[in-house]
Amino acid sequence: MSEQLTIDNVREQMVGVDARVPLLDGSLRTCINFDNASTTPVLKPVLDKVNEFMDWYASVGRGAGFKSNLCTEVLEEVRGFIYEFVDASPEHYTIIFGKNTTEAINKLAHRFPFSPGDIALSSKMEHHSNDLPWRAVAEVQYIGVDERGALDLDHLAHLLKKNSGKVRLVSVTGASNVTGFINPIYEIAEMVHSVGAKLCVDAAQLVLHRKVTMGNVKDVRHIDYLAFCGHKMYAPFGVGVLVGLKESFLRGSPDSVGGGTVDLVTPDRVLWANLPAKEEAGTPNVVGAVALAKAILCLQEIGLDKVAYHEARLTSYLLERLVNIDRITVYGDDDPDRSITRLGVVPIEIEGVPHQLVSAILGMEGGIAVRNGLFCAHPYALHLLKASAVEVNTLASALKKGIRSQLPGLTRISFGMYNIKSEIDVLVDLLERICQGRYQGQYVQDPFTGCFVAERFPLKPQEYFALR
Ligand SMILES: Cc1ncc(COP(=O)(O)O)c(C=O)c1O
């Protein structure tokens, strides 16, 4: 029997955390990944389960062979896991697999029964994937955020009242991919349901750090729709999930049509299949589903409360160390004592050093992966940076000419459950050196990408990974 997975031994169960990456001085260093909000590494048990499954891999829902039947059964078993994972009842909710969170939200946007004049509320803290899909199908109004970037619930109440009877759907993130703020989704649900609207939660950042409950549909605090993906929860095999009220998908045609979505097709007639097949056009990603199920089992074995506590301790430690560095500004909430109330996602700025340069130095001189820029949440990040309308216009003109060197932005440090304190020490030491101008390389910015590259950086990917 394998050893119980715990928050203390999970690092040993992560693939690639000991990989050695090249530095500017020609040495190799064990990589440090602080870019978990973009995508997490894979858990070994997930990879092992996928490998084990490959012996049985075959067509899903189409063939009559033993393996096909097994794959079809397994896909449905995973659906069962997800019902349990988010406490949703199969009587009221359907679970639709797709390729990522973005696709899941787009599907809901196209299938939600909006009528002309209906309003959808999104917020100013959203990832573009929970903003742009709504613009395509409804009039969208945005719930504001305060100066630090926390969602303004009074403004939500105001928008619901002002647009009485017209707001059909509110879609907010469960947690911000920029500041790590966690939204009070059950309280929001109560507000949204009190005016007869529905609530969608973009849980891409939340489900791997906190327990999420769809709840009883009769309870005003239930969630109507939830979107998330495998690649941010240690299962990067291309699967996304939409959990949603069945009633929304019964009427009309699916947004994406083709094989698998029908019971009968004649030249002039289409009989749609039952849910969820109707909404899953093409061959389902059963491998991704298996990976996701195993990741869920691993997270449950460790305990999401333990994950949250460990990541909060890392966040407190990082914030405590950053506060002593004069030239660093932390955006969002910088109070170490409130770390348990938010995610370990910390955006920073170093006075006088472009964000593109900060992340280049961290990567090339520290082997540390972070993300920089506006994090696919331009309205939010520009709000945090207090960019004026004039600055945004100047930026747009430069971008139209293909020039990205002036792109404003921040540097984001984001933790996974396997990160450790000593990695933060390596990061903060290097950040201190950057502040003091004591980094080694001569960096040159490419005006068209905005990226900085050190002269003579020995980046030869083929030496590390070759396709043949
Ligand atoms: C809050 C949030 N929503 C949506 C997405 C998009 O997720 P996906 O890449 O699974 O489409 C991301 C990705 O970073 C995110 O952070």
Coordinates of C-alpha atoms and ligand atoms in Angstrom, one line a residue:
M1 CA 0.0 0.0 0.0
S2 CA 1.3 3.4 -0.9
E3 CA 2.1 6.0 1.8
Q4 CA -0.8 8.4 2.7
L5 CA -0.5 11.6 0.8
T6 CA -0.1 14.6 3.2
I7 CA 0.7 18.3 2.9
D8 CA 4.2 17.4 4.4
N9 CA 5.1 14.8 1.8
V10 CA 3.2 16.1 -1.3
R11 CA 6.3 17.8 -2.7
E12 CA 7.9 14.4 -3.2
Q13 CA 4.8 13.5 -5.2
M14 CA 5.1 16.4 -7.7
V15 CA 6.6 15.8 -11.1
G16 CA 9.4 18.1 -12.2
V17 CA 10.0 20.1 -9.0
D18 CA 13.6 18.9 -8.8
A19 CA 14.3 19.7 -12.5
R20 CA 17.5 21.7 -12.9
V21 CA 17.4 24.7 -15.1
P22 CA 20.2 26.7 -16.6
L23 CA 21.2 30.1 -15.2
L24 CA 22.9 33.0 -16.8
D25 CA 26.3 32.1 -15.2
G26 CA 26.2 28.7 -16.9
S27 CA 25.4 26.8 -13.7
L28 CA 22.3 24.7 -13.1
R29 CA 19.8 25.2 -10.3
T30 CA 16.7 23.4 -9.1
C31 CA 13.9 25.3 -10.5
I32 CA 11.4 27.2 -8.3
N33 CA 7.9 27.4 -9.6
F34 CA 5.9 30.4 -8.3
D35 CA 3.6 30.5 -11.3
N36 CA 1.0 28.1 -10.1
A37 CA -1.9 30.4 -10.8
S38 CA -1.2 30.0 -14.5
T39 CA -0.8 26.2 -14.4
T40 CA 0.3 23.7 -11.8
P41 CA 2.8 20.8 -12.3
V42 CA 1.3 17.3 -12.4
L43 CA 1.0 15.1 -9.4
K44 CA 2.8 11.8 -9.7
P45 CA -0.2 9.8 -8.7
V46 CA -2.1 11.5 -11.5
L47 CA 0.5 10.7 -14.0
D48 CA 0.7 7.1 -12.8
K49 CA -3.1 6.7 -13.0
V50 CA -3.1 8.1 -16.6
N51 CA -0.4 5.6 -17.5
E52 CA -2.3 2.8 -15.9
F53 CA -5.5 3.8 -17.8
M54 CA -3.7 3.8 -21.1
D55 CA -3.8 0.0 -21.3
W56 CA -7.6 0.4 -21.3
Y57 CA -7.9 3.5 -23.5
A58 CA -10.3 3.3 -26.4
S59 CA -13.2 5.2 -27.9
V60 CA -15.7 6.6 -25.5
G61 CA -19.5 6.1 -25.9
R62 CA -19.1 4.9 -29.5
G63 CA -17.6 1.4 -29.6
A64 CA -19.0 -1.9 -28.4
G65 CA -15.6 -3.5 -27.4
F66 CA -14.7 -4.2 -23.8
K67 CA -12.3 -1.3 -23.6
S68 CA -14.8 1.1 -25.1
N69 CA -17.4 0.1 -22.6
L70 CA -14.9 0.5 -19.8
C71 CA -13.9 4.0 -21.0
T72 CA -17.5 5.0 -21.2
E73 CA -18.1 3.7 -17.6
V74 CA -15.0 5.5 -16.3
L75 CA -16.1 8.8 -17.8
E76 CA -19.4 8.5 -16.0
E77 CA -17.7 7.5 -12.8
V78 CA -15.6 10.7 -13.0
R79 CA -18.8 12.7 -13.4
G80 CA -19.9 11.0 -10.2
F81 CA -16.7 12.1 -8.4
I82 CA -17.3 15.7 -9.5
Y83 CA -20.8 15.7 -8.2
E84 CA -19.4 14.7 -4.8
F85 CA -16.4 17.1 -5.1
V86 CA -18.7 20.1 -5.4
D87 CA -21.7 18.8 -3.5
A88 CA -24.1 19.0 -6.5
S89 CA -27.2 16.8 -6.8
P90 CA -27.4 14.9 -10.1
E91 CA -31.2 15.6 -10.0
H92 CA -30.7 19.3 -10.6
Y93 CA -27.2 19.7 -12.1
T94 CA -25.5 18.4 -15.2
I95 CA -21.7 18.2 -15.5
I96 CA -20.3 19.0 -18.9
F97 CA -16.7 18.2 -19.9
G98 CA -14.8 20.5 -22.2
K99 CA -11.3 21.6 -22.7
N100 CA -10.8 24.4 -20.1
T101 CA -12.5 27.0 -17.9
T102 CA -12.7 29.4 -20.8
E103 CA -14.7 27.0 -22.9
A104 CA -16.9 26.1 -20.0
I105 CA -17.9 29.8 -19.5
N106 CA -18.3 30.4 -23.2
K107 CA -20.7 27.4 -23.3
L108 CA -22.8 28.8 -20.5
A109 CA -22.8 32.3 -22.1
H110 CA -24.2 30.8 -25.4
R111 CA -26.7 28.5 -23.7
F112 CA -28.0 30.8 -21.0
P113 CA -31.5 31.9 -22.0
F114 CA -30.9 35.6 -22.3
S115 CA -33.7 37.7 -23.9
P116 CA -33.2 41.1 -25.5
G117 CA -32.8 43.7 -22.8
D118 CA -31.5 41.3 -20.2
I119 CA -28.4 42.3 -18.2
A120 CA -25.5 40.2 -17.1
L121 CA -23.3 41.4 -14.3
S122 CA -19.6 40.6 -14.3
S123 CA -17.0 42.4 -12.2
K124 CA -14.0 44.5 -12.6
M125 CA -11.8 41.9 -11.1
E126 CA -12.5 39.2 -13.7
H127 CA -10.1 37.2 -15.8
H128 CA -11.0 37.9 -19.5
S129 CA -12.5 34.4 -19.7
N130 CA -15.2 35.6 -17.3
D131 CA -15.8 38.9 -19.0
L132 CA -15.6 38.7 -22.8
P133 CA -18.0 35.7 -23.2
W134 CA -20.8 37.8 -21.5
R135 CA -20.1 40.8 -23.7
A136 CA -20.9 38.6 -26.7
V137 CA -24.4 37.7 -25.6
A138 CA -25.9 40.3 -23.2
E139 CA -25.6 43.9 -22.0
V140 CA -22.9 43.7 -19.3
Q141 CA -22.5 45.9 -16.3
Y142 CA -19.5 45.6 -14.0
I143 CA -19.5 45.3 -10.2
G144 CA -16.8 47.6 -8.9
V145 CA -13.8 46.9 -6.7
D146 CA -12.2 49.1 -4.0
E147 CA -8.8 50.7 -4.3
R148 CA -7.0 47.5 -3.2
G149 CA -9.0 45.4 -5.6
A150 CA -11.6 43.8 -3.3
L151 CA -15.1 43.2 -4.7
D152 CA -17.5 46.0 -3.7
L153 CA -20.7 44.2 -2.5
D154 CA -22.5 47.5 -1.9
H155 CA -22.0 48.2 -5.6
L156 CA -23.4 44.8 -6.4
A157 CA -26.5 45.6 -4.3
H158 CA -26.8 48.9 -6.1
L159 CA -26.6 47.4 -9.6
L160 CA -29.2 44.7 -8.6
K161 CA -31.5 47.4 -7.4
K162 CA -30.9 49.9 -10.2
N163 CA -31.6 47.2 -12.8
S164 CA -34.5 45.6 -11.0
G165 CA -36.0 42.8 -13.0
K166 CA -33.4 43.0 -15.7
V167 CA -30.4 41.2 -14.3
R168 CA -30.7 37.6 -15.3
L169 CA -27.2 36.4 -14.4
V170 CA -24.2 37.4 -12.3
S171 CA -20.9 35.9 -13.0
V172 CA -18.0 36.5 -10.6
T173 CA -14.7 34.8 -9.9
G174 CA -14.4 32.7 -6.8
A175 CA -10.9 34.1 -6.3
S176 CA -8.8 36.6 -8.2
N177 CA -5.9 35.3 -10.3
V178 CA -4.2 38.7 -9.7
T179 CA -4.5 39.6 -6.0
G180 CA -5.7 36.3 -4.6
F181 CA -8.8 37.9 -3.0
I182 CA -11.5 35.3 -2.3
N183 CA -15.0 36.4 -3.0
P184 CA -17.8 35.6 -0.5
I185 CA -19.6 33.5 -3.1
Y186 CA -22.4 32.2 -0.8
E187 CA -23.3 35.7 0.3
I188 CA -23.2 36.9 -3.3
A189 CA -25.5 33.9 -4.2
E190 CA -28.0 35.1 -1.6
M191 CA -28.0 38.7 -3.0
V192 CA -28.3 37.4 -6.6
H193 CA -31.1 34.9 -5.8
S194 CA -33.1 37.6 -3.9
V195 CA -33.8 39.3 -7.2
G196 CA -34.4 36.1 -9.1
A197 CA -31.2 36.0 -11.0
K198 CA -28.7 33.2 -11.3
L199 CA -25.1 33.0 -10.2
C200 CA -22.1 31.6 -12.1
V201 CA -18.8 31.2 -10.3
D202 CA -15.5 31.1 -12.2
A203 CA -13.7 28.7 -9.8
A204 CA -10.5 28.2 -11.9
Q205 CA -8.4 29.6 -9.1
L206 CA -10.6 28.4 -6.1
V207 CA -11.3 24.7 -6.3
L208 CA -7.8 23.5 -5.6
H209 CA -7.4 25.7 -2.5
R210 CA -10.9 25.8 -0.9
K211 CA -13.9 23.5 -0.7
V212 CA -16.7 24.7 -3.0
T213 CA -20.3 23.6 -2.5
M214 CA -23.0 24.0 -5.2
G215 CA -25.6 23.3 -2.4
N216 CA -29.3 22.7 -2.4
V217 CA -31.1 24.5 -5.2
K218 CA -33.8 25.5 -2.7
D219 CA -31.3 27.3 -0.5
V220 CA -30.7 30.9 -1.5
R221 CA -27.0 30.4 -1.0
H222 CA -26.6 27.7 -3.7
I223 CA -24.5 28.3 -6.8
D224 CA -26.1 27.8 -10.2
Y225 CA -23.1 27.3 -12.4
L226 CA -19.4 26.6 -11.7
A227 CA -16.5 26.4 -14.1
F228 CA -13.0 25.1 -13.5
C229 CA -10.2 23.1 -15.2
G230 CA -7.7 20.3 -14.6
H231 CA -4.5 22.2 -15.6
K232 CA -4.7 24.5 -12.5
M233 CA -5.3 21.5 -10.2
Y234 CA -2.3 19.3 -10.8
A235 CA -4.0 17.4 -13.7
P236 CA -2.8 19.0 -17.0
F237 CA -4.5 16.8 -19.5
G238 CA -6.7 19.3 -21.2
V239 CA -10.0 19.0 -19.4
G240 CA -12.4 21.7 -18.3
V241 CA -15.7 21.3 -16.3
L242 CA -19.0 23.2 -16.3
V243 CA -21.4 22.2 -13.5
G244 CA -24.7 23.8 -14.2
L245 CA -28.4 23.7 -13.6
K246 CA -29.9 21.1 -16.0
E247 CA -32.9 23.4 -16.8
S248 CA -30.6 25.8 -18.7
F249 CA -29.4 23.2 -21.2
L250 CA -32.7 21.4 -22.0
R251 CA -34.1 24.0 -24.4
G252 CA -32.7 24.7 -27.9
S253 CA -29.7 23.5 -29.7
P254 CA -26.2 23.1 -28.2
D255 CA -23.6 25.8 -29.0
S256 CA -21.3 23.3 -30.6
V257 CA -22.9 20.6 -32.7
G258 CA -21.7 17.3 -34.2
G259 CA -21.0 13.7 -33.2
G260 CA -22.2 12.6 -29.8
T261 CA -24.8 15.3 -29.4
V262 CA -27.6 13.6 -31.1
D263 CA -30.0 10.6 -31.0
L264 CA -31.0 10.8 -34.6
V265 CA -30.2 12.9 -37.7
T266 CA -32.0 12.8 -41.0
P267 CA -31.4 15.3 -43.8
D268 CA -34.1 17.5 -42.4
R269 CA -34.3 16.6 -38.7
V270 CA -32.2 16.4 -35.6
L271 CA -33.1 14.8 -32.4
W272 CA -30.8 15.9 -29.6
A273 CA -29.4 13.4 -27.1
N274 CA -30.1 13.7 -23.4
L275 CA -27.8 15.7 -21.1
P276 CA -24.8 15.8 -20.8
A277 CA -24.1 14.1 -24.2
K278 CA -26.1 16.9 -26.0
E279 CA -23.5 19.4 -24.7
E280 CA -20.4 17.4 -25.3
A281 CA -19.7 17.6 -29.1
G282 CA -17.0 15.3 -30.4
T283 CA -15.0 12.6 -28.6
P284 CA -14.8 13.4 -24.9
N285 CA -11.4 13.7 -23.2
V286 CA -11.6 10.7 -21.0
V287 CA -7.8 10.8 -20.2
G288 CA -8.2 14.3 -18.9
A289 CA -11.2 13.2 -16.9
V290 CA -9.3 10.3 -15.3
A291 CA -6.5 12.7 -14.5
L292 CA -8.9 15.2 -12.9
A293 CA -10.6 12.5 -10.8
K294 CA -7.2 11.3 -9.5
A295 CA -6.2 14.9 -8.7
I296 CA -9.5 15.4 -6.8
L297 CA -8.8 12.2 -4.8
C298 CA -5.3 13.4 -4.0
L299 CA -6.6 16.8 -2.8
Q300 CA -9.2 15.1 -0.7
E301 CA -6.6 12.8 0.8
I302 CA -4.4 15.7 1.8
G303 CA -7.4 17.8 2.9
L304 CA -8.2 21.2 1.4
D305 CA -8.0 22.8 4.8
K306 CA -4.4 21.6 5.2
V307 CA -3.6 23.0 1.7
A308 CA -5.2 26.4 2.7
Y309 CA -3.3 26.5 5.9
H310 CA 0.1 25.6 4.4
E311 CA -0.4 28.2 1.6
A312 CA -1.4 30.8 4.0
R313 CA 1.7 30.3 6.1
L314 CA 3.8 30.7 2.9
T315 CA 1.9 33.9 2.0
S316 CA 2.4 35.4 5.5
Y317 CA 6.1 34.6 5.4
L318 CA 6.5 36.2 1.9
L319 CA 4.5 39.3 3.0
E320 CA 6.5 39.7 6.2
R321 CA 9.8 39.6 4.2
L322 CA 8.6 41.9 1.4
V323 CA 7.4 44.6 3.8
N324 CA 11.1 45.3 4.8
I325 CA 12.1 46.1 1.3
D326 CA 11.6 49.8 0.5
R327 CA 11.3 49.7 -3.2
I328 CA 8.8 46.9 -3.4
T329 CA 5.0 47.6 -3.4
V330 CA 2.6 44.7 -2.8
Y331 CA -0.7 45.1 -4.5
G332 CA -4.0 43.8 -3.1
D333 CA -3.9 42.8 0.6
D334 CA -0.4 43.1 2.1
D335 CA -1.4 42.1 5.7
P336 CA 0.4 38.8 6.7
D337 CA -2.2 38.3 9.4
R338 CA -5.0 38.0 6.9
S339 CA -3.3 35.3 4.7
I340 CA -5.8 32.6 5.5
T341 CA -8.6 34.8 4.0
R342 CA -7.0 34.9 0.6
L343 CA -5.0 32.8 -1.9
G344 CA -1.3 32.7 -2.1
V345 CA -1.2 34.9 -5.1
V346 CA 0.9 38.1 -4.6
P347 CA 1.4 40.8 -7.2
I348 CA 4.3 43.1 -6.6
E349 CA 6.1 46.0 -8.3
I350 CA 9.7 47.1 -7.9
E351 CA 10.1 50.9 -8.2
G352 CA 12.0 51.8 -11.3
V353 CA 12.4 48.3 -12.7
P354 CA 10.0 47.1 -15.4
H355 CA 8.0 44.0 -14.6
Q356 CA 9.3 42.3 -17.7
L357 CA 12.8 42.8 -16.5
V358 CA 12.0 41.6 -12.9
S359 CA 10.7 38.3 -14.2
A360 CA 13.5 37.9 -16.7
I361 CA 16.1 38.3 -13.9
L362 CA 14.2 35.9 -11.6
G363 CA 14.2 33.3 -14.4
M364 CA 17.7 33.7 -15.7
E365 CA 19.6 34.4 -12.5
G366 CA 17.4 32.5 -10.0
G367 CA 15.7 29.7 -11.9
I368 CA 12.5 31.1 -10.5
A369 CA 9.3 31.1 -12.7
V370 CA 6.8 33.9 -12.0
R371 CA 4.3 35.6 -14.3
N372 CA 4.4 39.3 -15.2
G373 CA 2.1 41.6 -17.1
L374 CA -1.6 42.2 -16.7
F375 CA -2.6 38.5 -16.2
C376 CA -5.5 38.3 -18.7
A377 CA -7.4 40.7 -16.4
H378 CA -6.6 44.1 -18.0
P379 CA -9.4 46.2 -16.5
Y380 CA -8.4 44.9 -13.0
A381 CA -4.7 45.2 -13.3
L382 CA -4.9 48.6 -14.9
H383 CA -7.2 49.7 -12.0
L384 CA -4.7 48.5 -9.5
L385 CA -1.9 50.3 -11.3
K386 CA -4.2 53.4 -11.4
A387 CA -3.6 53.8 -15.2
S388 CA -5.4 56.9 -16.5
A389 CA -7.6 56.9 -19.6
V390 CA -4.8 58.9 -21.4
E391 CA -2.2 56.3 -20.5
V392 CA -4.5 53.5 -21.7
N393 CA -5.0 55.3 -25.0
T394 CA -1.3 55.8 -25.5
L395 CA -0.8 52.1 -24.7
A396 CA -3.5 51.1 -27.3
S397 CA -1.8 53.2 -30.0
A398 CA 1.6 51.6 -29.3
L399 CA 0.0 48.1 -29.3
K400 CA -1.7 48.8 -32.7
K401 CA 1.8 49.4 -34.0
G402 CA 3.0 46.2 -32.5
I403 CA 5.1 47.8 -29.8
R404 CA 4.7 46.1 -26.4
S405 CA 7.7 47.5 -24.6
Q406 CA 5.6 50.1 -22.7
L407 CA 3.0 47.5 -21.5
P408 CA 2.5 48.3 -17.8
G409 CA 2.2 45.4 -15.4
L410 CA 3.1 43.6 -12.2
T411 CA 5.1 40.6 -11.2
R412 CA 3.0 37.8 -9.7
I413 CA 4.2 35.2 -7.2
S414 CA 1.7 32.4 -6.8
F415 CA 2.0 29.3 -4.6
G416 CA 1.0 25.7 -5.0
M417 CA 0.6 23.3 -2.1
Y418 CA 4.1 21.8 -2.7
N419 CA 6.0 25.1 -2.4
I420 CA 8.3 25.6 0.6
K421 CA 9.6 28.4 2.7
S422 CA 13.3 28.1 1.6
E423 CA 12.1 28.8 -2.0
I424 CA 10.7 32.1 -0.7
D425 CA 14.1 32.9 0.8
V426 CA 15.8 32.4 -2.6
L427 CA 13.2 34.6 -4.3
V428 CA 13.3 37.4 -1.7
D429 CA 17.1 37.5 -1.7
L430 CA 17.1 37.9 -5.5
L431 CA 14.4 40.6 -5.3
E432 CA 16.6 42.5 -2.8
R433 CA 19.5 42.3 -5.2
I434 CA 17.3 43.6 -8.0
C435 CA 16.3 46.5 -5.9
Q436 CA 19.9 47.3 -5.2
G437 CA 20.8 46.9 -8.9
R438 CA 23.1 44.0 -8.0
Y439 CA 22.0 41.6 -10.7
Q440 CA 24.5 40.1 -13.1
G441 CA 23.2 40.3 -16.7
Q442 CA 23.0 43.0 -19.3
Y443 CA 19.4 42.8 -20.4
V444 CA 18.0 44.0 -23.7
Q445 CA 14.3 44.5 -24.3
D446 CA 12.7 43.4 -27.5
P447 CA 10.3 46.2 -28.3
F448 CA 7.8 43.9 -30.2
T449 CA 7.4 41.4 -27.4
G450 CA 8.3 43.6 -24.5
C451 CA 10.5 40.7 -23.1
F452 CA 14.0 41.2 -21.7
V453 CA 16.7 38.8 -22.6
A454 CA 20.2 38.7 -21.1
E455 CA 23.0 38.9 -23.6
R456 CA 24.6 35.5 -23.9
F457 CA 21.9 33.6 -22.1
P458 CA 22.5 29.9 -22.9
L459 CA 18.9 28.9 -23.7
K460 CA 19.0 25.7 -25.7
P461 CA 15.7 23.9 -25.1
Q462 CA 16.7 20.9 -27.3
E463 CA 19.4 20.0 -24.7
Y464 CA 16.6 19.5 -22.1
F465 CA 13.7 18.3 -24.2
A466 CA 13.8 17.0 -27.8
L467 CA 10.8 15.9 -29.8
R468 CA 13.1 13.5 -31.7
Ligands
LIG1 C1 -9.8 33.2 -12.6 C2 -9.5 32.6 -14.0 N1 -10.5 32.3 -14.8 C3 -10.4 31.7 -15.9 C4 -9.1 31.3 -16.4 C5 -9.0 30.6 -17.7 O1 -8.7 29.3 -17.4 P1 -8.5 28.2 -18.6 O2 -7.0 28.4 -19.0 O3 -8.7 26.9 -17.9 O4 -9.4 28.5 -19.7 C6 -8.0 31.6 -15.6 C7 -6.7 31.2 -16.1 O5 -5.7 31.8 -15.6 C8 -8.2 32.2 -14.3 O6 -7.2 32.5 -13.5

